[in-house]
Short mmCIF file of N, CA and C in Angstrom, two decimals:
data_model
loop_
_atom_site.label_atom_id
_atom_site.label_comp_id
_atom_site.label_asym_id
_atom_site.label_seq_id
_atom_site.Cartn_x
_atom_site.Cartn_y
_atom_site.Cartn_z
N MET A 11 16.73 -37.72 -13.13
CA MET A 11 16.24 -37.42 -11.80
C MET A 11 16.37 -35.93 -11.52
N LYS A 12 17.51 -35.35 -11.84
CA LYS A 12 17.70 -33.93 -11.61
C LYS A 12 16.77 -33.10 -12.48
N MET A 13 16.53 -33.55 -13.69
CA MET A 13 15.68 -32.81 -14.62
C MET A 13 14.24 -32.73 -14.10
N SER A 14 13.74 -33.81 -13.50
CA SER A 14 12.36 -33.79 -13.00
C SER A 14 12.25 -32.84 -11.79
N GLY A 15 13.29 -32.76 -10.99
CA GLY A 15 13.29 -31.82 -9.86
C GLY A 15 13.28 -30.38 -10.33
N ILE A 16 14.05 -30.09 -11.37
CA ILE A 16 14.07 -28.74 -11.95
C ILE A 16 12.72 -28.42 -12.55
N MET A 17 12.12 -29.38 -13.24
CA MET A 17 10.79 -29.17 -13.84
C MET A 17 9.75 -28.91 -12.75
N ALA A 18 9.84 -29.64 -11.64
CA ALA A 18 8.89 -29.45 -10.54
C ALA A 18 9.03 -28.05 -9.96
N LEU A 19 10.26 -27.59 -9.77
CA LEU A 19 10.48 -26.24 -9.26
C LEU A 19 9.96 -25.19 -10.24
N TRP A 20 10.20 -25.41 -11.53
CA TRP A 20 9.72 -24.48 -12.55
C TRP A 20 8.19 -24.41 -12.55
N CYS A 21 7.53 -25.55 -12.42
CA CYS A 21 6.06 -25.58 -12.37
C CYS A 21 5.55 -24.86 -11.13
N MET A 22 6.20 -25.07 -9.99
CA MET A 22 5.77 -24.38 -8.75
C MET A 22 5.93 -22.87 -8.91
N PHE A 23 7.01 -22.44 -9.54
CA PHE A 23 7.22 -21.01 -9.78
C PHE A 23 6.12 -20.43 -10.66
N LEU A 24 5.79 -21.12 -11.74
CA LEU A 24 4.74 -20.64 -12.65
C LEU A 24 3.39 -20.56 -11.96
N ILE A 25 3.06 -21.57 -11.17
CA ILE A 25 1.77 -21.58 -10.46
C ILE A 25 1.71 -20.42 -9.48
N SER A 26 2.79 -20.18 -8.73
CA SER A 26 2.78 -19.07 -7.76
C SER A 26 2.69 -17.72 -8.47
N THR A 27 3.34 -17.59 -9.62
CA THR A 27 3.27 -16.34 -10.39
C THR A 27 1.86 -16.08 -10.87
N PHE A 28 1.19 -17.09 -11.39
CA PHE A 28 -0.18 -16.92 -11.88
C PHE A 28 -1.13 -16.59 -10.74
N SER A 29 -0.93 -17.19 -9.57
CA SER A 29 -1.84 -16.91 -8.46
C SER A 29 -1.64 -15.48 -7.95
N ILE A 30 -0.42 -14.95 -8.00
CA ILE A 30 -0.18 -13.56 -7.61
C ILE A 30 -0.85 -12.63 -8.60
N GLU A 31 -0.71 -12.90 -9.90
CA GLU A 31 -1.35 -12.07 -10.92
C GLU A 31 -2.87 -12.11 -10.78
N GLU A 32 -3.42 -13.29 -10.51
CA GLU A 32 -4.87 -13.42 -10.35
C GLU A 32 -5.34 -12.60 -9.16
N LYS A 33 -4.60 -12.64 -8.06
CA LYS A 33 -4.96 -11.86 -6.87
C LYS A 33 -4.94 -10.37 -7.18
N ASN A 34 -3.91 -9.90 -7.89
CA ASN A 34 -3.83 -8.49 -8.25
C ASN A 34 -4.98 -8.08 -9.15
N CYS A 35 -5.37 -8.93 -10.09
CA CYS A 35 -6.49 -8.61 -10.98
C CYS A 35 -7.79 -8.53 -10.20
N LEU A 36 -7.98 -9.44 -9.26
CA LEU A 36 -9.20 -9.42 -8.47
C LEU A 36 -9.26 -8.17 -7.61
N GLN A 37 -8.14 -7.79 -7.01
CA GLN A 37 -8.13 -6.60 -6.17
C GLN A 37 -8.38 -5.34 -6.98
N SER A 38 -7.91 -5.28 -8.20
CA SER A 38 -8.09 -4.07 -8.99
C SER A 38 -9.55 -3.87 -9.38
N ASP A 39 -10.36 -4.94 -9.35
CA ASP A 39 -11.78 -4.81 -9.66
C ASP A 39 -12.57 -4.25 -8.48
N ASN A 40 -12.02 -4.33 -7.29
CA ASN A 40 -12.73 -3.83 -6.11
C ASN A 40 -12.72 -2.32 -6.09
N LYS A 41 -13.74 -1.77 -5.47
CA LYS A 41 -13.89 -0.32 -5.42
C LYS A 41 -14.01 0.15 -3.99
N SER A 42 -13.81 1.44 -3.79
CA SER A 42 -14.10 2.12 -2.54
C SER A 42 -15.22 3.10 -2.81
N PHE A 43 -15.79 3.65 -1.76
CA PHE A 43 -16.88 4.62 -1.89
C PHE A 43 -16.50 5.87 -1.12
N ILE A 44 -16.68 7.04 -1.74
CA ILE A 44 -16.32 8.29 -1.09
C ILE A 44 -17.45 9.31 -1.21
N ARG A 45 -17.48 10.20 -0.25
CA ARG A 45 -18.40 11.35 -0.31
C ARG A 45 -17.72 12.50 0.40
N ILE A 46 -18.28 13.69 0.25
CA ILE A 46 -17.72 14.88 0.88
C ILE A 46 -18.81 15.59 1.66
N LEU A 47 -18.45 16.09 2.83
CA LEU A 47 -19.37 16.79 3.72
C LEU A 47 -18.82 18.18 3.98
N ASN A 48 -19.65 19.19 3.77
CA ASN A 48 -19.22 20.58 3.97
C ASN A 48 -19.70 21.08 5.32
N ASN A 49 -18.83 21.06 6.32
CA ASN A 49 -19.14 21.60 7.65
C ASN A 49 -18.65 23.04 7.80
N SER A 50 -18.14 23.62 6.73
CA SER A 50 -17.65 25.00 6.81
C SER A 50 -18.83 25.96 6.63
N LYS A 51 -18.56 27.24 6.79
CA LYS A 51 -19.61 28.24 6.62
C LYS A 51 -19.65 28.80 5.20
N TYR A 52 -18.84 28.21 4.30
CA TYR A 52 -18.74 28.71 2.92
C TYR A 52 -19.30 27.68 1.93
N PRO A 53 -19.89 28.15 0.84
CA PRO A 53 -20.25 27.23 -0.25
C PRO A 53 -18.97 26.78 -0.97
N LEU A 54 -18.93 25.51 -1.33
CA LEU A 54 -17.76 24.94 -2.00
C LEU A 54 -18.07 24.71 -3.47
N GLY A 55 -17.14 25.11 -4.33
CA GLY A 55 -17.30 24.90 -5.77
C GLY A 55 -16.10 24.17 -6.33
N ASN A 56 -16.21 23.75 -7.59
CA ASN A 56 -15.11 23.05 -8.29
C ASN A 56 -14.51 21.94 -7.44
N ILE A 57 -15.36 21.11 -6.87
CA ILE A 57 -14.90 20.07 -5.95
C ILE A 57 -14.39 18.86 -6.73
N MET A 58 -13.18 18.44 -6.37
CA MET A 58 -12.60 17.23 -6.94
C MET A 58 -11.97 16.44 -5.80
N LEU A 59 -12.34 15.18 -5.72
CA LEU A 59 -11.88 14.32 -4.63
C LEU A 59 -11.41 13.00 -5.23
N TYR A 60 -10.15 12.63 -4.99
CA TYR A 60 -9.56 11.43 -5.58
C TYR A 60 -9.79 11.40 -7.10
N SER A 61 -9.60 12.54 -7.75
CA SER A 61 -9.74 12.70 -9.21
C SER A 61 -11.17 12.51 -9.72
N LYS A 62 -12.15 12.59 -8.83
CA LYS A 62 -13.57 12.52 -9.22
C LYS A 62 -14.21 13.88 -8.96
N HIS A 63 -15.01 14.34 -9.92
CA HIS A 63 -15.72 15.61 -9.76
C HIS A 63 -16.98 15.41 -8.92
N PHE A 64 -17.28 16.41 -8.09
CA PHE A 64 -18.48 16.42 -7.26
C PHE A 64 -19.24 17.71 -7.51
N LYS A 65 -20.54 17.67 -7.25
CA LYS A 65 -21.35 18.88 -7.41
C LYS A 65 -21.00 19.87 -6.31
N ASP A 66 -21.32 21.15 -6.54
CA ASP A 66 -21.07 22.19 -5.55
C ASP A 66 -21.89 21.90 -4.29
N LEU A 67 -21.33 22.28 -3.13
CA LEU A 67 -22.00 22.02 -1.86
C LEU A 67 -22.17 23.31 -1.06
N ARG A 68 -23.35 23.50 -0.54
CA ARG A 68 -23.60 24.62 0.37
C ARG A 68 -23.17 24.21 1.77
N PRO A 69 -23.05 25.16 2.69
CA PRO A 69 -22.71 24.80 4.07
C PRO A 69 -23.72 23.79 4.63
N GLY A 70 -23.21 22.74 5.25
CA GLY A 70 -24.05 21.71 5.84
C GLY A 70 -24.46 20.61 4.87
N ASP A 71 -24.18 20.76 3.59
CA ASP A 71 -24.55 19.76 2.58
C ASP A 71 -23.54 18.61 2.54
N SER A 72 -24.02 17.48 2.03
CA SER A 72 -23.18 16.31 1.82
C SER A 72 -23.47 15.76 0.43
N SER A 73 -22.45 15.26 -0.21
CA SER A 73 -22.65 14.62 -1.52
C SER A 73 -23.10 13.18 -1.29
N LYS A 74 -23.52 12.54 -2.36
CA LYS A 74 -23.81 11.11 -2.32
C LYS A 74 -22.49 10.37 -2.43
N TYR A 75 -22.49 9.11 -1.98
CA TYR A 75 -21.29 8.29 -2.14
C TYR A 75 -21.06 8.03 -3.63
N LYS A 76 -19.80 8.09 -4.03
CA LYS A 76 -19.40 7.73 -5.39
C LYS A 76 -18.45 6.55 -5.32
N LYS A 77 -18.58 5.66 -6.28
CA LYS A 77 -17.64 4.54 -6.39
C LYS A 77 -16.35 5.05 -7.01
N ILE A 78 -15.25 4.60 -6.46
CA ILE A 78 -13.96 4.93 -7.07
C ILE A 78 -13.12 3.67 -7.18
N ARG A 79 -12.32 3.63 -8.18
CA ARG A 79 -11.29 2.61 -8.33
C ARG A 79 -9.99 3.38 -8.39
N PHE A 80 -9.39 3.61 -7.23
CA PHE A 80 -8.21 4.47 -7.12
C PHE A 80 -6.99 3.79 -7.71
N ASP A 81 -6.30 4.49 -8.58
CA ASP A 81 -5.07 4.01 -9.20
C ASP A 81 -3.99 5.06 -8.93
N GLU A 82 -3.02 4.71 -8.10
CA GLU A 82 -1.98 5.66 -7.69
C GLU A 82 -1.19 6.22 -8.88
N ARG A 83 -1.17 5.50 -9.99
CA ARG A 83 -0.40 5.95 -11.15
C ARG A 83 -1.09 7.09 -11.89
N LYS A 84 -2.42 7.19 -11.79
CA LYS A 84 -3.11 8.24 -12.54
C LYS A 84 -4.08 9.08 -11.74
N ASP A 85 -4.40 8.70 -10.50
CA ASP A 85 -5.33 9.47 -9.66
C ASP A 85 -4.57 10.19 -8.56
N ASP A 86 -5.15 11.28 -8.09
CA ASP A 86 -4.54 12.08 -7.02
C ASP A 86 -5.27 11.84 -5.71
N ALA A 87 -4.51 11.60 -4.64
CA ALA A 87 -5.10 11.47 -3.31
C ALA A 87 -5.19 12.87 -2.69
N ILE A 88 -5.99 13.70 -3.33
CA ILE A 88 -6.10 15.11 -2.96
C ILE A 88 -7.56 15.53 -3.05
N VAL A 89 -7.97 16.45 -2.17
CA VAL A 89 -9.27 17.11 -2.31
C VAL A 89 -8.99 18.54 -2.76
N PHE A 90 -9.66 18.94 -3.83
CA PHE A 90 -9.59 20.31 -4.36
C PHE A 90 -10.95 20.96 -4.18
N VAL A 91 -10.97 22.21 -3.70
CA VAL A 91 -12.22 22.99 -3.62
C VAL A 91 -11.90 24.45 -3.92
N SER A 92 -12.93 25.19 -4.32
CA SER A 92 -12.82 26.64 -4.52
C SER A 92 -13.83 27.33 -3.63
N VAL A 93 -13.39 28.41 -3.00
CA VAL A 93 -14.26 29.24 -2.16
C VAL A 93 -13.99 30.69 -2.53
N ASN A 94 -15.02 31.40 -2.98
CA ASN A 94 -14.88 32.81 -3.36
C ASN A 94 -13.69 33.02 -4.30
N GLU A 95 -13.56 32.15 -5.30
CA GLU A 95 -12.50 32.22 -6.31
C GLU A 95 -11.10 31.97 -5.76
N VAL A 96 -11.01 31.40 -4.57
CA VAL A 96 -9.73 30.99 -3.98
C VAL A 96 -9.69 29.46 -4.00
N ASN A 97 -8.62 28.90 -4.54
CA ASN A 97 -8.49 27.44 -4.63
C ASN A 97 -7.74 26.89 -3.43
N PHE A 98 -8.22 25.74 -2.95
CA PHE A 98 -7.60 25.04 -1.83
C PHE A 98 -7.37 23.59 -2.24
N ALA A 99 -6.31 22.98 -1.69
CA ALA A 99 -6.04 21.56 -1.93
C ALA A 99 -5.37 20.97 -0.70
N VAL A 100 -5.74 19.73 -0.39
CA VAL A 100 -5.18 19.02 0.76
C VAL A 100 -4.92 17.58 0.35
N PHE A 101 -3.76 17.04 0.73
CA PHE A 101 -3.46 15.63 0.49
C PHE A 101 -4.27 14.77 1.45
N LEU A 102 -4.72 13.61 0.96
CA LEU A 102 -5.48 12.66 1.75
C LEU A 102 -4.76 11.32 1.76
N THR A 103 -5.23 10.42 2.61
CA THR A 103 -4.67 9.07 2.59
C THR A 103 -5.22 8.33 1.38
N VAL A 104 -4.49 7.35 0.92
CA VAL A 104 -4.93 6.53 -0.21
C VAL A 104 -6.06 5.63 0.30
N PRO A 105 -7.19 5.59 -0.41
CA PRO A 105 -8.33 4.81 0.09
C PRO A 105 -8.06 3.30 0.06
N GLU A 106 -8.56 2.63 1.09
CA GLU A 106 -8.45 1.17 1.15
C GLU A 106 -9.59 0.57 0.32
N ILE A 107 -9.32 -0.55 -0.31
CA ILE A 107 -10.31 -1.20 -1.16
C ILE A 107 -11.49 -1.67 -0.32
N GLY A 108 -12.69 -1.40 -0.84
CA GLY A 108 -13.91 -1.89 -0.21
C GLY A 108 -14.41 -1.07 0.97
N ARG A 109 -13.78 0.04 1.29
CA ARG A 109 -14.20 0.86 2.44
C ARG A 109 -15.01 2.05 1.98
N LYS A 110 -15.78 2.62 2.92
CA LYS A 110 -16.51 3.87 2.68
C LYS A 110 -15.79 4.99 3.40
N TYR A 111 -15.62 6.11 2.71
CA TYR A 111 -14.92 7.27 3.25
C TYR A 111 -15.82 8.49 3.17
N THR A 112 -15.76 9.31 4.22
CA THR A 112 -16.36 10.64 4.18
C THR A 112 -15.25 11.63 4.44
N VAL A 113 -15.04 12.53 3.50
CA VAL A 113 -14.07 13.61 3.68
C VAL A 113 -14.85 14.82 4.17
N VAL A 114 -14.50 15.30 5.36
CA VAL A 114 -15.23 16.39 5.99
C VAL A 114 -14.40 17.66 5.91
N ILE A 115 -14.98 18.70 5.29
CA ILE A 115 -14.36 20.03 5.30
C ILE A 115 -14.90 20.71 6.54
N ASP A 116 -14.08 20.79 7.60
CA ASP A 116 -14.54 21.34 8.87
C ASP A 116 -14.58 22.86 8.87
N SER A 117 -13.54 23.48 8.38
CA SER A 117 -13.53 24.94 8.36
C SER A 117 -12.53 25.44 7.33
N ILE A 118 -12.76 26.69 6.93
CA ILE A 118 -11.89 27.35 5.96
C ILE A 118 -11.60 28.75 6.47
N GLN A 119 -10.32 29.11 6.45
CA GLN A 119 -9.91 30.47 6.81
C GLN A 119 -9.45 31.15 5.52
N LEU A 120 -10.32 31.98 4.97
CA LEU A 120 -10.01 32.62 3.69
C LEU A 120 -8.81 33.55 3.77
N LYS A 121 -8.78 34.37 4.81
CA LYS A 121 -7.71 35.35 4.94
C LYS A 121 -6.34 34.66 5.03
N GLU A 122 -6.26 33.61 5.83
CA GLU A 122 -5.00 32.87 6.00
C GLU A 122 -4.79 31.79 4.94
N ARG A 123 -5.84 31.54 4.16
CA ARG A 123 -5.84 30.50 3.13
C ARG A 123 -5.55 29.12 3.71
N ASN A 124 -6.24 28.80 4.79
CA ASN A 124 -6.13 27.50 5.43
C ASN A 124 -7.44 26.74 5.26
N ILE A 125 -7.32 25.43 5.12
CA ILE A 125 -8.49 24.56 5.07
C ILE A 125 -8.25 23.40 6.03
N PHE A 126 -9.27 23.06 6.80
CA PHE A 126 -9.16 21.99 7.80
C PHE A 126 -10.07 20.85 7.38
N VAL A 127 -9.46 19.70 7.16
CA VAL A 127 -10.15 18.53 6.61
C VAL A 127 -9.87 17.33 7.49
N ARG A 128 -10.86 16.45 7.61
CA ARG A 128 -10.64 15.17 8.28
C ARG A 128 -11.32 14.07 7.47
N GLU A 129 -10.85 12.85 7.67
CA GLU A 129 -11.38 11.71 6.94
C GLU A 129 -12.03 10.74 7.92
N LEU A 130 -13.23 10.30 7.59
CA LEU A 130 -13.92 9.30 8.39
C LEU A 130 -14.01 8.02 7.56
N LYS A 131 -13.67 6.88 8.17
CA LYS A 131 -13.71 5.60 7.47
C LYS A 131 -14.76 4.71 8.12
N LYS A 132 -15.47 3.96 7.29
CA LYS A 132 -16.43 2.96 7.80
C LYS A 132 -15.92 1.59 7.49
#
């Protein structure tokens, strides 16, 4: 009698473990979508967003949305840009699965080496 109870508990444990692993596998297949919008008065070069490369953007330009599968172990939640051979970087929030994000570069102060960025989520 005791052995069957232990076996039942062991089976319940195994089933719950497999369902957690299945959920994690399904979530890892989901993607987010990101793009970058240049609202500054400077052209942006060497753009990297969540470890994805983007084409250079002129003032007022926007990139197309790119699919990302963000992995905190190997990707950076950072936007990198270059303006007049000066590099800038800003930390961003980690993207939620299945959402669309627009990272907006609002302004850049070259002399002070400041960059002002905001994130829009859909």
